[in-house]
Short mmCIF file of C-alpha atoms in Angstrom, two decimals:
data_model
loop_
_atom_site.label_atom_id
_atom_site.label_comp_id
_atom_site.label_asym_id
_atom_site.label_seq_id
_atom_site.Cartn_x
_atom_site.Cartn_y
_atom_site.Cartn_z
CA MET A 3 101.98 93.27 -24.25
CA LYS A 4 99.93 90.36 -22.99
CA LEU A 5 96.40 89.18 -24.13
CA THR A 6 94.95 86.48 -21.99
CA VAL A 7 91.66 84.77 -22.31
CA VAL A 8 90.06 83.15 -19.03
CA LEU A 9 86.92 80.63 -19.61
CA ALA A 10 85.17 79.94 -16.58
CA GLY A 11 84.73 76.06 -17.15
CA LYS A 12 86.16 73.55 -19.34
CA VAL A 13 86.20 73.20 -23.15
CA ARG A 14 85.93 68.73 -23.34
CA ASP A 15 85.16 69.02 -27.00
CA THR A 16 88.51 68.03 -29.23
CA ASP A 17 87.58 69.37 -32.35
CA TYR A 18 86.64 72.97 -30.55
CA GLN A 19 90.02 72.55 -28.61
CA ARG A 20 91.88 72.02 -32.33
CA ILE A 21 90.00 75.36 -33.30
CA LEU A 22 91.07 77.02 -30.31
CA ASN A 23 94.48 75.88 -30.68
CA ASP A 24 94.85 77.08 -34.20
CA TYR A 25 93.68 80.84 -32.96
CA ALA A 26 95.79 80.53 -30.37
CA MET A 27 98.60 79.89 -32.81
CA ARG A 28 97.63 82.68 -35.07
CA LEU A 29 97.51 85.58 -31.88
CA ASN A 30 100.74 84.63 -30.87
CA SER A 31 102.34 86.02 -34.22
CA PHE A 32 100.55 89.46 -33.10
CA VAL A 33 100.95 89.46 -29.10
CA ASN A 34 101.65 87.20 -25.79
CA PHE A 35 98.66 85.33 -25.94
CA GLU A 36 97.38 83.09 -23.34
CA PHE A 37 94.43 80.62 -22.84
CA LYS A 38 93.23 79.68 -19.38
CA GLU A 39 90.75 77.26 -18.48
CA LEU A 40 89.43 77.43 -14.36
CA LYS A 41 87.62 74.75 -12.96
CA VAL A 42 84.54 75.93 -11.72
CA ALA A 43 81.08 74.16 -10.61
CA GLU A 44 79.14 73.88 -13.33
CA ASP A 45 75.91 73.23 -11.22
CA HIS A 46 75.68 76.67 -9.42
CA PRO A 47 77.05 80.23 -9.86
CA LEU A 48 80.89 81.15 -9.30
CA LYS A 49 81.58 80.94 -5.46
CA ASP A 50 83.67 83.63 -3.79
CA LYS A 51 86.95 81.09 -3.73
CA GLU A 52 85.99 81.11 -7.99
CA ILE A 53 85.43 84.48 -8.00
CA ALA A 54 88.73 85.00 -6.17
CA LYS A 55 90.63 82.72 -8.56
CA LEU A 56 89.54 84.60 -11.06
CA LEU A 57 90.54 87.85 -10.01
CA GLU A 58 93.75 86.53 -9.51
CA LEU A 59 94.39 85.72 -13.08
CA GLY A 60 93.54 89.65 -13.90
CA LYS A 61 95.46 91.07 -11.10
CA ASP A 62 97.99 93.23 -13.36
CA GLY A 63 95.65 93.48 -16.38
CA TYR A 64 93.08 95.68 -17.66
CA THR A 65 89.72 93.10 -17.29
CA ILE A 66 87.33 92.91 -19.84
CA ALA A 67 84.13 90.46 -18.82
CA MET A 68 81.85 89.17 -21.51
CA ASP A 69 78.58 90.10 -20.82
CA VAL A 70 75.07 90.17 -22.61
CA ASN A 71 75.07 93.77 -20.99
CA GLY A 72 78.06 94.88 -21.90
CA GLU A 73 79.05 97.26 -24.73
CA SER A 74 78.40 96.05 -28.23
CA HIS A 75 81.17 96.71 -31.36
CA THR A 76 81.49 96.07 -34.59
CA SER A 77 84.50 94.34 -35.94
CA GLU A 78 86.56 97.62 -36.53
CA SER A 79 85.35 99.46 -33.38
CA PHE A 80 86.45 96.24 -31.61
CA ALA A 81 90.05 96.67 -33.29
CA ASN A 82 90.40 100.17 -32.23
CA PHE A 83 89.39 99.52 -28.66
CA LEU A 84 92.05 96.91 -28.35
CA ASN A 85 94.74 98.80 -30.33
CA GLU A 86 94.14 101.80 -28.18
CA THR A 87 93.53 99.84 -24.70
CA LEU A 88 96.79 97.76 -25.79
CA ASN A 89 98.46 100.62 -25.94
CA ILE A 90 98.11 102.36 -22.72
CA LYS A 91 97.56 99.18 -20.44
CA LYS A 92 99.77 96.57 -21.86
CA ASN A 93 98.02 93.59 -20.31
CA LEU A 94 94.32 92.11 -21.18
CA VAL A 95 92.44 89.95 -19.42
CA PHE A 96 88.92 88.63 -21.22
CA TYR A 97 86.44 86.58 -19.20
CA ILE A 98 83.97 84.12 -20.38
CA GLY A 99 81.43 82.57 -17.81
CA GLY A 100 80.60 79.37 -18.16
CA ALA A 101 76.55 78.07 -17.62
CA PHE A 102 75.58 80.35 -15.09
CA GLY A 103 77.82 83.60 -16.66
CA LEU A 104 80.22 85.55 -14.46
CA GLY A 105 78.09 86.67 -11.85
CA LYS A 106 76.99 90.30 -11.00
CA GLU A 107 79.65 90.05 -8.20
CA PHE A 108 82.69 89.48 -10.56
CA VAL A 109 81.46 91.56 -13.36
CA CYS A 110 81.28 94.86 -11.31
CA ARG A 111 84.86 94.30 -10.55
CA CYS A 112 85.84 94.48 -13.87
CA ASP A 113 87.12 97.65 -15.99
CA LYS A 114 85.11 96.97 -18.82
CA LEU A 115 81.60 94.75 -19.73
CA ILE A 116 81.73 93.68 -23.49
CA SER A 117 78.83 91.90 -25.59
CA LEU A 118 79.36 89.34 -28.35
CA SER A 119 75.63 89.41 -29.00
CA ARG A 120 72.42 90.06 -27.12
CA MET A 121 71.87 86.19 -27.59
CA THR A 122 73.03 83.76 -25.30
CA MET A 123 75.34 81.10 -26.64
CA ALA A 124 77.51 78.31 -25.02
CA HIS A 125 80.59 79.13 -23.44
CA LYS A 126 82.34 77.00 -26.19
CA VAL A 127 80.70 79.28 -28.75
CA ALA A 128 81.01 82.82 -27.08
CA LEU A 129 84.94 81.87 -26.78
CA LEU A 130 85.71 80.53 -30.28
CA VAL A 131 83.40 83.78 -31.58
CA LEU A 132 85.75 86.02 -29.13
CA MET A 133 89.18 84.25 -30.10
CA GLU A 134 87.69 85.26 -33.78
CA GLN A 135 87.34 88.57 -33.41
CA ILE A 136 90.24 89.41 -31.39
CA TYR A 137 92.27 87.60 -34.36
CA ARG A 138 90.08 89.45 -36.99
CA ALA A 139 91.00 92.71 -34.91
CA PHE A 140 94.64 92.54 -35.26
CA THR A 141 94.58 91.42 -38.63
CA ILE A 142 92.44 95.15 -39.00
CA ILE A 143 95.07 96.63 -37.01
CA SER A 144 97.95 95.22 -39.29
CA GLY A 145 96.46 95.75 -42.47
CA HIS A 146 96.65 91.41 -43.31
CA PRO A 147 94.07 90.59 -45.88
CA TYR A 148 91.96 88.36 -43.44
CA HIS A 149 89.29 90.69 -42.78
CA LYS A 150 88.48 91.27 -46.35
#
């Protein structure tokens, strides 16, 4: 089982990086976890070559775009989704877009869309929320008391 989170952009803030590293370490106790940042231009929507790079990173996995129009979950239903999907697919790849999002062309190629919120948030905030919710999901699945 492998779970990858791909950010179309970079997290430059060292405080965020420290927290993200902490969640990455926690997640590795449950699953083979990897976080990847893909450098993309920040002044325009994703271009074809950037989309191709994102798709390449998810070629062997079940791809999930984080998108405001995606399916909403409670923490418990997200844990169920994660558990069921990992049992079938084995490799999951979550994508978070930068300032211009992931773009319709890319999102249409993903297997699933999930929304963290109907509100727009900075990509580094979305990344932190996603990693915390993935960790929370694994604690729910394993019966760990973190969720309480």
